[in-house]
């Protein structure tokens, strides 16, 4: 046993979907939907995995884009555009975009 405190991961953030993102999910194939759901689970724990999108207007909110791996979803790469609000412990998914 060591004297060091346990290094625990923070609690997962809440993930909310815009109406547009929810509608986009209904158009995905099952493998693609599974890949997006797994990506959202990872983002809830590691919210800064995405690529930062510059130019946000709210200093308390950071914008990101994350992408699925096409090999894991057996389809096109899916981009998830989201906003991270650490003060609210939340991620708000604004867009889910499927394409090459």
PDB file of C-alpha atoms in Angstrom:
ATOM      1  CA  UNK A   1       0.000   0.000   0.000  1.00  0.00           C
ATOM      2  CA  UNK A   2       1.260   3.500  -0.778  1.00  0.00           C
ATOM      3  CA  UNK A   3       0.801   6.862   0.910  1.00  0.00           C
ATOM      4  CA  UNK A   4      -0.574   8.369  -2.295  1.00  0.00           C
ATOM      5  CA  UNK A   5      -4.287   9.100  -2.575  1.00  0.00           C
ATOM      6  CA  UNK A   6      -6.287   6.997  -4.976  1.00  0.00           C
ATOM      7  CA  UNK A   7      -6.390   8.453  -8.459  1.00  0.00           C
ATOM      8  CA  UNK A   8     -10.066   8.152  -9.300  1.00  0.00           C
ATOM      9  CA  UNK A   9     -11.633   9.316 -12.513  1.00  0.00           C
ATOM     10  CA  UNK A  10     -14.126  12.143 -12.188  1.00  0.00           C
ATOM     11  CA  UNK A  11     -17.812  11.314 -12.451  1.00  0.00           C
ATOM     12  CA  UNK A  12     -19.042  11.155 -16.047  1.00  0.00           C
ATOM     13  CA  UNK A  13     -20.587  14.304 -17.439  1.00  0.00           C
ATOM     14  CA  UNK A  14     -24.219  14.467 -18.472  1.00  0.00           C
ATOM     15  CA  UNK A  15     -24.726  14.186 -22.242  1.00  0.00           C
ATOM     16  CA  UNK A  16     -27.647  15.989 -23.855  1.00  0.00           C
ATOM     17  CA  UNK A  17     -28.654  15.832 -27.531  1.00  0.00           C
ATOM     18  CA  UNK A  18     -30.200  18.609 -29.577  1.00  0.00           C
ATOM     19  CA  UNK A  19     -33.364  17.778 -31.517  1.00  0.00           C
ATOM     20  CA  UNK A  20     -31.278  17.818 -34.697  1.00  0.00           C
ATOM     21  CA  UNK A  21     -28.759  15.354 -33.238  1.00  0.00           C
ATOM     22  CA  UNK A  22     -31.524  13.007 -32.050  1.00  0.00           C
ATOM     23  CA  UNK A  23     -33.098  13.065 -35.505  1.00  0.00           C
ATOM     24  CA  UNK A  24     -29.737  12.302 -37.142  1.00  0.00           C
ATOM     25  CA  UNK A  25     -29.272   9.265 -34.887  1.00  0.00           C
ATOM     26  CA  UNK A  26     -32.491   7.727 -36.193  1.00  0.00           C
ATOM     27  CA  UNK A  27     -31.051   7.725 -39.734  1.00  0.00           C
ATOM     28  CA  UNK A  28     -27.890   5.792 -38.803  1.00  0.00           C
ATOM     29  CA  UNK A  29     -27.345   2.115 -39.482  1.00  0.00           C
ATOM     30  CA  UNK A  30     -27.082  -0.122 -36.393  1.00  0.00           C
ATOM     31  CA  UNK A  31     -23.255  -0.332 -36.506  1.00  0.00           C
ATOM     32  CA  UNK A  32     -22.958   3.416 -36.919  1.00  0.00           C
ATOM     33  CA  UNK A  33     -25.374   4.070 -34.060  1.00  0.00           C
ATOM     34  CA  UNK A  34     -23.395   1.716 -31.819  1.00  0.00           C
ATOM     35  CA  UNK A  35     -20.148   3.542 -32.686  1.00  0.00           C
ATOM     36  CA  UNK A  36     -21.719   6.937 -31.883  1.00  0.00           C
ATOM     37  CA  UNK A  37     -23.112   5.670 -28.571  1.00  0.00           C
ATOM     38  CA  UNK A  38     -19.673   4.333 -27.586  1.00  0.00           C
ATOM     39  CA  UNK A  39     -18.091   7.648 -28.577  1.00  0.00           C
ATOM     40  CA  UNK A  40     -20.599   9.568 -26.430  1.00  0.00           C
ATOM     41  CA  UNK A  41     -19.827   7.282 -23.472  1.00  0.00           C
ATOM     42  CA  UNK A  42     -16.098   8.024 -23.877  1.00  0.00           C
ATOM     43  CA  UNK A  43     -16.740  11.762 -24.205  1.00  0.00           C
ATOM     44  CA  UNK A  44     -18.758  11.747 -20.984  1.00  0.00           C
ATOM     45  CA  UNK A  45     -15.612  10.583 -19.174  1.00  0.00           C
ATOM     46  CA  UNK A  46     -12.973  12.271 -21.356  1.00  0.00           C
ATOM     47  CA  UNK A  47     -14.752  15.334 -22.768  1.00  0.00           C
ATOM     48  CA  UNK A  48     -11.683  16.886 -24.362  1.00  0.00           C
ATOM     49  CA  UNK A  49     -11.021  13.962 -26.744  1.00  0.00           C
ATOM     50  CA  UNK A  50     -12.485  15.943 -29.609  1.00  0.00           C
ATOM     51  CA  UNK A  51     -10.764  18.493 -31.808  1.00  0.00           C
ATOM     52  CA  UNK A  52     -11.260  22.028 -30.434  1.00  0.00           C
ATOM     53  CA  UNK A  53     -13.324  24.319 -32.646  1.00  0.00           C
ATOM     54  CA  UNK A  54     -12.141  27.931 -32.352  1.00  0.00           C
ATOM     55  CA  UNK A  55     -14.359  30.971 -32.312  1.00  0.00           C
ATOM     56  CA  UNK A  56     -16.841  30.239 -29.559  1.00  0.00           C
ATOM     57  CA  UNK A  57     -18.658  33.220 -28.119  1.00  0.00           C
ATOM     58  CA  UNK A  58     -19.247  31.959 -24.584  1.00  0.00           C
ATOM     59  CA  UNK A  59     -16.126  31.885 -22.373  1.00  0.00           C
ATOM     60  CA  UNK A  60     -17.616  29.130 -20.194  1.00  0.00           C
ATOM     61  CA  UNK A  61     -18.265  26.799 -23.134  1.00  0.00           C
ATOM     62  CA  UNK A  62     -15.752  24.980 -25.331  1.00  0.00           C
ATOM     63  CA  UNK A  63     -16.742  23.622 -28.749  1.00  0.00           C
ATOM     64  CA  UNK A  64     -15.350  20.341 -30.116  1.00  0.00           C
ATOM     65  CA  UNK A  65     -15.732  17.859 -32.947  1.00  0.00           C
ATOM     66  CA  UNK A  66     -15.098  14.155 -32.376  1.00  0.00           C
ATOM     67  CA  UNK A  67     -15.170  11.409 -34.992  1.00  0.00           C
ATOM     68  CA  UNK A  68     -15.862   7.714 -34.900  1.00  0.00           C
ATOM     69  CA  UNK A  69     -13.466   5.248 -36.451  1.00  0.00           C
ATOM     70  CA  UNK A  70     -14.951   4.012 -39.746  1.00  0.00           C
ATOM     71  CA  UNK A  71     -13.502   0.547 -39.167  1.00  0.00           C
ATOM     72  CA  UNK A  72     -15.400   0.205 -35.892  1.00  0.00           C
ATOM     73  CA  UNK A  73     -18.782   1.274 -37.216  1.00  0.00           C
ATOM     74  CA  UNK A  74     -18.681  -0.589 -40.555  1.00  0.00           C
ATOM     75  CA  UNK A  75     -19.769   2.517 -42.377  1.00  0.00           C
ATOM     76  CA  UNK A  76     -18.909   6.122 -42.975  1.00  0.00           C
ATOM     77  CA  UNK A  77     -17.058   8.196 -40.442  1.00  0.00           C
ATOM     78  CA  UNK A  78     -19.501   9.982 -38.136  1.00  0.00           C
ATOM     79  CA  UNK A  79     -18.702  13.433 -36.752  1.00  0.00           C
ATOM     80  CA  UNK A  80     -20.175  14.528 -33.441  1.00  0.00           C
ATOM     81  CA  UNK A  81     -20.148  18.273 -32.828  1.00  0.00           C
ATOM     82  CA  UNK A  82     -20.564  19.161 -29.166  1.00  0.00           C
ATOM     83  CA  UNK A  83     -20.204  21.874 -26.573  1.00  0.00           C
ATOM     84  CA  UNK A  84     -18.554  21.249 -23.215  1.00  0.00           C
ATOM     85  CA  UNK A  85     -19.799  23.258 -20.252  1.00  0.00           C
ATOM     86  CA  UNK A  86     -17.698  22.233 -17.275  1.00  0.00           C
ATOM     87  CA  UNK A  87     -19.607  24.458 -14.845  1.00  0.00           C
ATOM     88  CA  UNK A  88     -22.749  22.459 -15.582  1.00  0.00           C
ATOM     89  CA  UNK A  89     -20.868  19.144 -15.864  1.00  0.00           C
ATOM     90  CA  UNK A  90     -22.500  18.649 -19.225  1.00  0.00           C
ATOM     91  CA  UNK A  91     -21.905  17.985 -22.899  1.00  0.00           C
ATOM     92  CA  UNK A  92     -24.473  19.240 -25.395  1.00  0.00           C
ATOM     93  CA  UNK A  93     -24.345  17.452 -28.748  1.00  0.00           C
ATOM     94  CA  UNK A  94     -25.486  19.901 -31.398  1.00  0.00           C
ATOM     95  CA  UNK A  95     -24.889  17.882 -34.583  1.00  0.00           C
ATOM     96  CA  UNK A  96     -24.294  14.288 -35.658  1.00  0.00           C
ATOM     97  CA  UNK A  97     -23.018  14.229 -39.225  1.00  0.00           C
ATOM     98  CA  UNK A  98     -22.468  11.061 -41.265  1.00  0.00           C
ATOM     99  CA  UNK A  99     -20.267  11.209 -44.315  1.00  0.00           C
ATOM    100  CA  UNK A 100     -16.990  10.295 -45.918  1.00  0.00           C
TER     101      UNK A 100
END
